Coordinates of C-alpha atoms in Angstrom, one line a residue:
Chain C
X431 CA 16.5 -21.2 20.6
X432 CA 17.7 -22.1 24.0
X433 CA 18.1 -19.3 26.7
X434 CA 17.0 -16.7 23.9
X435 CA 14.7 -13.8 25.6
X436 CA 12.0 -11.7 23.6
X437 CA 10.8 -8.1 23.9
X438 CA 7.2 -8.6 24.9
X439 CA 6.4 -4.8 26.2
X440 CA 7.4 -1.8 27.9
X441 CA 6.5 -0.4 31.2
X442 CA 4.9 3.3 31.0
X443 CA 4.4 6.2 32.4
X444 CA 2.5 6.1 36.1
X445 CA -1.1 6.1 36.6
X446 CA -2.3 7.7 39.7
X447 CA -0.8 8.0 42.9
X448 CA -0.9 4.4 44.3
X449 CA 1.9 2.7 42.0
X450 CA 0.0 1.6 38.9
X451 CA 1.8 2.0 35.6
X452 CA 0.3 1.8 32.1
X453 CA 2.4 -0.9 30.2
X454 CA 2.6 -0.7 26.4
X455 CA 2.4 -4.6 25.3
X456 CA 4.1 -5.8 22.0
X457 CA 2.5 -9.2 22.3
X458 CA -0.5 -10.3 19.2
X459 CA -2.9 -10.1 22.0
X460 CA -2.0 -7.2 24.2
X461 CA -3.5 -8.5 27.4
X462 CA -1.9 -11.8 27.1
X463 CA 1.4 -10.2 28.2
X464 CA 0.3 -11.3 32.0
X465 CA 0.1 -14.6 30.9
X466 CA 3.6 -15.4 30.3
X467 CA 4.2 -15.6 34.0
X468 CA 7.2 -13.6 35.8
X469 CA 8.9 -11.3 33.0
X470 CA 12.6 -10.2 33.4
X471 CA 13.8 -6.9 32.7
X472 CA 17.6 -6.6 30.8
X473 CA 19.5 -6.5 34.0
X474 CA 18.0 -9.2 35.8
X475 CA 14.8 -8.6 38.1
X476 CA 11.9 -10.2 37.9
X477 CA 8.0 -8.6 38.4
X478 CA 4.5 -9.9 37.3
X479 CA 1.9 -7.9 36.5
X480 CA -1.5 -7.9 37.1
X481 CA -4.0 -5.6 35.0
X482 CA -6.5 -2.8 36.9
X483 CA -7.3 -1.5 33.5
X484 CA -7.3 -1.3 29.6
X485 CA -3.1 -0.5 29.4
X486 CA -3.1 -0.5 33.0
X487 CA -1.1 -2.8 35.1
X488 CA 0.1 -3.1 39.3
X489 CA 3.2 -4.3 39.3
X490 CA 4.7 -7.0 41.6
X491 CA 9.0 -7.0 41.3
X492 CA 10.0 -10.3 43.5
X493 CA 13.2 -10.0 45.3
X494 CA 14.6 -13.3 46.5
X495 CA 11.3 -14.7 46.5
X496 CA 9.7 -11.9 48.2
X497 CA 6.9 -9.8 46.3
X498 CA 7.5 -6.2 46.3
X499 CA 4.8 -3.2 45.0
X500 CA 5.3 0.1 44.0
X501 CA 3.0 1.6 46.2
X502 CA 3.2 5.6 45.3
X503 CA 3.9 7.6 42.3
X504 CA 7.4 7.9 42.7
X505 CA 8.6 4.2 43.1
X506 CA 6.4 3.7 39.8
X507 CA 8.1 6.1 38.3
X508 CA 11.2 4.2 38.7
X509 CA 10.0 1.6 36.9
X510 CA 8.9 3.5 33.4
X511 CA 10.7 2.8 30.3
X512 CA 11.5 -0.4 31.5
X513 CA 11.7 -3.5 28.8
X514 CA 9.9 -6.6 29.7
X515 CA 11.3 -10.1 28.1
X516 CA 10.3 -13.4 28.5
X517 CA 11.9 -16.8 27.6
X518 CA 11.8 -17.6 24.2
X519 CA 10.8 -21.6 25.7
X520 CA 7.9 -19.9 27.5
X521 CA 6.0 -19.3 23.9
X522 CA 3.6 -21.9 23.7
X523 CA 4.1 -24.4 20.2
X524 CA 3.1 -22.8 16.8
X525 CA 0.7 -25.3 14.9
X526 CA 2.0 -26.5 11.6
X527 CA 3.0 -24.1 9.0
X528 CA 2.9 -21.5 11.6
X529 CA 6.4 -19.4 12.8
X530 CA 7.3 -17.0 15.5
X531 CA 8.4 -13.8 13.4
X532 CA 10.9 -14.1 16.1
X533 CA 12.3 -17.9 15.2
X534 CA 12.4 -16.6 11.0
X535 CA 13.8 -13.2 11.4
X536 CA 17.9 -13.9 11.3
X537 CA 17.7 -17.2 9.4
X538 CA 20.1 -17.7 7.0
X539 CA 18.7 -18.2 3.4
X540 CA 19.8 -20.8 0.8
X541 CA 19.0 -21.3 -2.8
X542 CA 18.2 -24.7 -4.2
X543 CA 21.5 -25.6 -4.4
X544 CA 22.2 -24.4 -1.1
X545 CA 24.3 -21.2 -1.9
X546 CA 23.9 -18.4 0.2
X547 CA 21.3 -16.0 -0.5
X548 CA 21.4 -13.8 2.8
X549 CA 19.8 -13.4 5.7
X550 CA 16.0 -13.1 6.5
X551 CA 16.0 -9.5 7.5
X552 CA 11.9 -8.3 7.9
X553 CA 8.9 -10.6 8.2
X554 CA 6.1 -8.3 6.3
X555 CA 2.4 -8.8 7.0
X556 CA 0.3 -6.4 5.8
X557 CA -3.0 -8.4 5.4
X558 CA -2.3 -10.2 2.4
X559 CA -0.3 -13.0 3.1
X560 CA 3.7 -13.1 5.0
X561 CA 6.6 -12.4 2.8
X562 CA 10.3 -12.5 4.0
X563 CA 12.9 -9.5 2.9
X564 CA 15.9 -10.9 2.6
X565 CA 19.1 -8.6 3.0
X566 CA 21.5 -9.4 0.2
X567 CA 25.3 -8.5 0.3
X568 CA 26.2 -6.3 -2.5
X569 CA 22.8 -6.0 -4.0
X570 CA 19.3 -4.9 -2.8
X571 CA 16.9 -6.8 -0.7
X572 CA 15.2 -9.8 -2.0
X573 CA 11.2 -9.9 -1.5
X574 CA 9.9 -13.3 -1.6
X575 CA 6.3 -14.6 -0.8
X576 CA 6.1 -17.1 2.7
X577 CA 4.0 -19.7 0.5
X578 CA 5.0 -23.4 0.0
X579 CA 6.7 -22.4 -3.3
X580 CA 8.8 -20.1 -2.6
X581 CA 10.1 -21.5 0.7
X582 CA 9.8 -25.3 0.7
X583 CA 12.1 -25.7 3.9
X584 CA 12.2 -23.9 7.0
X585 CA 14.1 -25.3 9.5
X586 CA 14.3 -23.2 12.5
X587 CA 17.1 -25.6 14.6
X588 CA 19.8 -25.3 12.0
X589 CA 19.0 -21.6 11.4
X590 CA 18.2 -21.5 7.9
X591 CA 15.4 -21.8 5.5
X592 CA 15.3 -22.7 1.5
X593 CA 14.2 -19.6 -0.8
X594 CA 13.5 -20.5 -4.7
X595 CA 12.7 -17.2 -5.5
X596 CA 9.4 -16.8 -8.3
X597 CA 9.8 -15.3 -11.4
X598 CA 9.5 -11.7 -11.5
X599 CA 7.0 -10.2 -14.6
X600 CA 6.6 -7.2 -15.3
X601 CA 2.6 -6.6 -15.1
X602 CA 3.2 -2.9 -16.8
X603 CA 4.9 -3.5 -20.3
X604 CA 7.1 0.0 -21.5
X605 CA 5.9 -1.2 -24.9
X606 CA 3.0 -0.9 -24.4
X607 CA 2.7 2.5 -22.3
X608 CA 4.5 3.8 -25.6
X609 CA 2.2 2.8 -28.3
X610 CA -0.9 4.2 -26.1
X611 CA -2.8 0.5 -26.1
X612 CA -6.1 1.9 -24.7
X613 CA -7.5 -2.2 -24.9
X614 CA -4.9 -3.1 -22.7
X615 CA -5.2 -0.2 -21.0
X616 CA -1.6 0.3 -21.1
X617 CA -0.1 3.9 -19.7
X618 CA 3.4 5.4 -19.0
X619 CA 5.0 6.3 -16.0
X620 CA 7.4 8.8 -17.3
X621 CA 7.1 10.6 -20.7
X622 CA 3.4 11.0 -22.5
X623 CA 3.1 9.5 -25.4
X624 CA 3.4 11.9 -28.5
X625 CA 0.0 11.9 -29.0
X626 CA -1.0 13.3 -25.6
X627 CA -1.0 16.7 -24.8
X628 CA 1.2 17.9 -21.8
X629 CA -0.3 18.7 -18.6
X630 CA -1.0 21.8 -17.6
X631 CA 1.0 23.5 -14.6
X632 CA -1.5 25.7 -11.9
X633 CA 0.7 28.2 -11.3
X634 CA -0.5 32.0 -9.2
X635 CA -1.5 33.4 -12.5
X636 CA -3.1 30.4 -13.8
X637 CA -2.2 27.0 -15.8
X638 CA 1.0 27.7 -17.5
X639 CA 1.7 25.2 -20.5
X640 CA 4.5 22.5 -19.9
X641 CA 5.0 21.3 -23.8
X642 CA 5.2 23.7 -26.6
X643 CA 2.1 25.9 -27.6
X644 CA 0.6 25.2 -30.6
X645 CA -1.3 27.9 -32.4
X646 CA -4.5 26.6 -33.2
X647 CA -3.9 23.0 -31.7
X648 CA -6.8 21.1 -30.4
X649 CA -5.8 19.4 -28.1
X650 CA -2.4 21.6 -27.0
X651 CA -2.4 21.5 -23.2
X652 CA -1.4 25.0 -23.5
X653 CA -3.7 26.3 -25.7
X654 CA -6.8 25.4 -23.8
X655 CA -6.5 25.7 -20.0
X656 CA -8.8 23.9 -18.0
X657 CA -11.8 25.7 -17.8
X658 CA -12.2 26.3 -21.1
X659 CA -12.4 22.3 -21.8
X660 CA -13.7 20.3 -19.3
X661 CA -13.8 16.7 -19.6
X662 CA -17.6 16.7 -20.1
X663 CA -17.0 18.6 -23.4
X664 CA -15.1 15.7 -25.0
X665 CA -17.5 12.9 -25.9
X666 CA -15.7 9.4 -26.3
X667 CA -15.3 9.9 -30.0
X668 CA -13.5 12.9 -30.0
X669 CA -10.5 10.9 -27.6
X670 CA -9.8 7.6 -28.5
X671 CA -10.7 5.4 -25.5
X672 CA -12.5 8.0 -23.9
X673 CA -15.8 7.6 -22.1
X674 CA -18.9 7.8 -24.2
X675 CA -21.2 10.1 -23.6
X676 CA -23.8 7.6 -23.1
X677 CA -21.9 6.6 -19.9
X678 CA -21.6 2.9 -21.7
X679 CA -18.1 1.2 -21.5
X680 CA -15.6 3.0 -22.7
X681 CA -14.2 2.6 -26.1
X682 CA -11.8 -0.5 -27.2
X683 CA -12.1 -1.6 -23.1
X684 CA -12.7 -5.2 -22.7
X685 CA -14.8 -7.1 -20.2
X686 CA -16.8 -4.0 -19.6
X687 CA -14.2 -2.7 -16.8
X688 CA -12.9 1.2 -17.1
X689 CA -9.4 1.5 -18.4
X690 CA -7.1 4.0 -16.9
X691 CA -7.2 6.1 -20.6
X692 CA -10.9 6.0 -21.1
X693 CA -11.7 7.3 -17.7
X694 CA -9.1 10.4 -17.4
X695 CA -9.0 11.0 -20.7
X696 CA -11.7 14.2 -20.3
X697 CA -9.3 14.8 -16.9
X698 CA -6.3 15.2 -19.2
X699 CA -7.8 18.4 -20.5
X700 CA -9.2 19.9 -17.1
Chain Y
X1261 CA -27.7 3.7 -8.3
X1262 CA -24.6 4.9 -7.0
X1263 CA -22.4 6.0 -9.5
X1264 CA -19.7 2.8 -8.4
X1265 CA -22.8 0.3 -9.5
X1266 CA -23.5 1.8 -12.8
X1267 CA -19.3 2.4 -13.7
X1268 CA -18.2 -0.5 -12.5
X1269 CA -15.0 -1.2 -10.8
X1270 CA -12.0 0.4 -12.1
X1271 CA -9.0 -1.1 -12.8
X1272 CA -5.6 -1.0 -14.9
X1273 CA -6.7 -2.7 -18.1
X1274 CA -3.1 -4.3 -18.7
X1275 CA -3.4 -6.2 -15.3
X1276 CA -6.5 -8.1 -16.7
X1277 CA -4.1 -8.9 -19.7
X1278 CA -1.4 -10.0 -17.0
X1279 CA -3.7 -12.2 -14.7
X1280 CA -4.7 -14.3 -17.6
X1281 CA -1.5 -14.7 -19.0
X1282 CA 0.4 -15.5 -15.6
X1283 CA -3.2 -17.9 -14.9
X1284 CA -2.2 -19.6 -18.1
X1285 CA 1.3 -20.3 -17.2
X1286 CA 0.4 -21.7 -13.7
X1287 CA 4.1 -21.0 -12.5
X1288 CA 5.2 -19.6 -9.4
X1289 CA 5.6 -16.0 -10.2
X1290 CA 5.4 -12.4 -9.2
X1291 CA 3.5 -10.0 -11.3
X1292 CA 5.3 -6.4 -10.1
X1293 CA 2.7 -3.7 -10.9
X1294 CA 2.8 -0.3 -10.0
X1295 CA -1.0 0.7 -10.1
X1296 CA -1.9 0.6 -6.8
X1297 CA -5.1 1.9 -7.6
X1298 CA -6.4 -0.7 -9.4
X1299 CA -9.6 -2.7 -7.9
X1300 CA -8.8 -6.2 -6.7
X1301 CA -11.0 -8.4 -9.0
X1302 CA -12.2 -12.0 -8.6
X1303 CA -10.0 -12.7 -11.8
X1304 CA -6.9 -12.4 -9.5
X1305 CA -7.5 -14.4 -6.8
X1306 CA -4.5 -17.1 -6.4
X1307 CA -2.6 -14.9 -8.1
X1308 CA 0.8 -12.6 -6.3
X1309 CA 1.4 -9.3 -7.6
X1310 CA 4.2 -7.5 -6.3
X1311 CA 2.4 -3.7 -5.3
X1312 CA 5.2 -1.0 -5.9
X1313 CA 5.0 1.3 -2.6
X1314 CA 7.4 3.6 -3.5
X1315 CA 10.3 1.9 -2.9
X1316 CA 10.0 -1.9 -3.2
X1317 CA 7.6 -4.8 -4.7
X1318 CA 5.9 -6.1 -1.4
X1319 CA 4.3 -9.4 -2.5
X1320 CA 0.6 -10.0 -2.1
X1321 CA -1.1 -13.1 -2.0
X1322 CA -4.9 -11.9 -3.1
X1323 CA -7.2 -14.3 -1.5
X1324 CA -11.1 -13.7 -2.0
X1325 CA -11.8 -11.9 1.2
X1326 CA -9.3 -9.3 -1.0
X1327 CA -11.4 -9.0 -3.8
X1328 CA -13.5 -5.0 -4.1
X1329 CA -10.7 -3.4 -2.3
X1330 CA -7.4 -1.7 -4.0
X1331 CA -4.4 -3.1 -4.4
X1332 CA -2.5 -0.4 -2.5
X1333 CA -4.3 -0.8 0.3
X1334 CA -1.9 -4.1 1.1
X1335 CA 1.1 -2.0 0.2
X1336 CA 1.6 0.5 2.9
X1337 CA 3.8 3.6 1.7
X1338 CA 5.5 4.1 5.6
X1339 CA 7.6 1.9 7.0
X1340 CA 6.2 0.0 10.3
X1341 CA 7.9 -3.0 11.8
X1342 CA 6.7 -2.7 14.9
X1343 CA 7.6 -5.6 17.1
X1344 CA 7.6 -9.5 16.7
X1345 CA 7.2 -10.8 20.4
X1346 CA 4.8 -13.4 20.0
X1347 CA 3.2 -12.7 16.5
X1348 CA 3.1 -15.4 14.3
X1349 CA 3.6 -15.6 10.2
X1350 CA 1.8 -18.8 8.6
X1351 CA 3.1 -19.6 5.4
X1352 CA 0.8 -19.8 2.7

């Protein structure tokens, strides 16, 4: 962790005439970039920077000691698309159970039993909760939750962390998208079941059946375009799990909730 | 009444099927779902789904301040790393 250096922002374009630069910070808080003290830039110099605005910085490069400014346009413009880092020691201590994406991203991760499992590529965080994507060799990523469970250990000075990865079920059963479970509220991804006409396809001369017409067929995607059936037509009895007319729970739907059948099933037809 | 009040939240009813089941078990598992449409309902709250975004599970932990939104709301379809600098992760 020693003598490691982090990305904390990048210098801007110049604002102004008089050497002030807007600064694009990469830090949680973006105006506690200043606070990190003198930041180094990837071949060597030092500046500081002082805010005079919302993104807007005056910057100070010191040169042996001695402070130097950018006092027109054309020195600050110089200084744009310039990296900022700072010492990965200068990062104040995380409290407990708390990382720096920084210290987790490049661990190594172990199984139980301490065989490789790859190397902590991503650190996701999308508002519910931190998981880790590991990058496997010969086999796709690995997705794991940051809880207690699924990574007891984490032990940032040796450079690895302990993954026991959780069962993976299937919340969407195949069976029962086939067999059309309207209480479970099951539905397929890929084919329709039998039982469900084909959509229709809007094409410039109107909805062109996908399946096979059927002469006569009540239900035939084909056979009834849109307009002539809309989903208000089709009380709940007439679809099984469809929405009653009475704007009750739909048929054979538990707990009251709408099931994904019963509330497209007029929608099917439209 | 707004028509949300009087229909009631909508969600996927196998996931209702799935949350009892996996609440049951009490094991440390992902439940990979694809309906990302699906309202977040106090039922699930402990539980992780895996939300399909198109190309991978991304786990999520739903907590109660999760529950009235949509699961794909915490399973964003572009890819964003942005940059770590001094973010922190706290494990759960």
């Amino acid at each position: 962790m020693a003598g490691r250096r982090i990305l904390l922002g990048v210098i801007g374009r110049p604002h102004g005439v008089r050497g002030l630069l807007r600064v694009t910070s990469y830090t949680a808080d973006p105006a506690a970039l200043a606070s990190y003290g003198p930041l180094r830039t990837e071949d060597g110099r030092v500046f500081t920077l002082a805010w005079r605005g919302e993104g807007i910085a005056e910057f100070t490069e010191l040169r042996d000691g001695v402070p130097v400014k950018p006092t027109d346009r054309a020195a600050a413009e110089r200084l744009t698309n310039t990296r900022l880092y700072a010492e990965r020691d200068r990062l104040p201590p995380p409290a407990e159970d708390e990382f720096y994406l920084a210290d987790l991203v490049g661990l190594a991760a172990v199984d139980g039993s301490g065989a490789a499992l790859g190397t902590v590529r991503v650190v996701h965080d999308y508002g519910a909760g931190a998981s880790l994507e590991i990058a496997r060799e010969g086999a796709g990523p690995l997705l794991v939750p940051f809880t207690r469970a699924a990574v007891p250990m984490v032990d940032i000075a040796a450079g690895r962390l302990t993954v026991l990865a959780p069962d993976e079920v299937v919340g969407e059963m195949a069976g029962e998208a086939a067999t059309g479970d309207d209480a479970a509220g099951g539905q397929s991804r890929s084919a329709p079941p039998a039982d469900r006409p084909a959509r229709a396809r809007p094409t410039p001369f109107g909805t062109q059946p996908r399946g096979p017409i059927v002469p006569g067929g009540a239900h035939s995607g084909g056979a009834h375009p849109g307009a002539a059936h809309p989903g208000a037509a089709h009380p709940g009895g007439a679809h099984p799990g469809g929405a009653p007319a009475d704007g009750g729970p739909p048929g054979g739907e538990a707990a009251g909730f709408r099931s994904a059948r019963g509330a497209h099933a007029g929608a099917e037809h439209a | 009444m707004t028509r949300s009040v009087w229909k009631g939240p909508f969600v996927d009813g196998y996931m209702l099927k799935k949350a009892e089941t996996a609440r049951a078990s009490a094991r440390n598992e992902i439940i990979k779902i694809w309906s990302r449409r699906s309202t977040i309902l106090p039922q699930f709250v402990g539980l992780t789904f895996g939300v399909y975004n198109g190309h991978k599970f991304l786990p999520v932990q739903v907590t109660e301040n999760m529950v009235g939104h949509k699961f794909g709301e915490f399973s964003p379809t572009r890819t964003f790393h942005g940059h770590s600098a001094d973010k922190k992760a706290k494990r759960g």
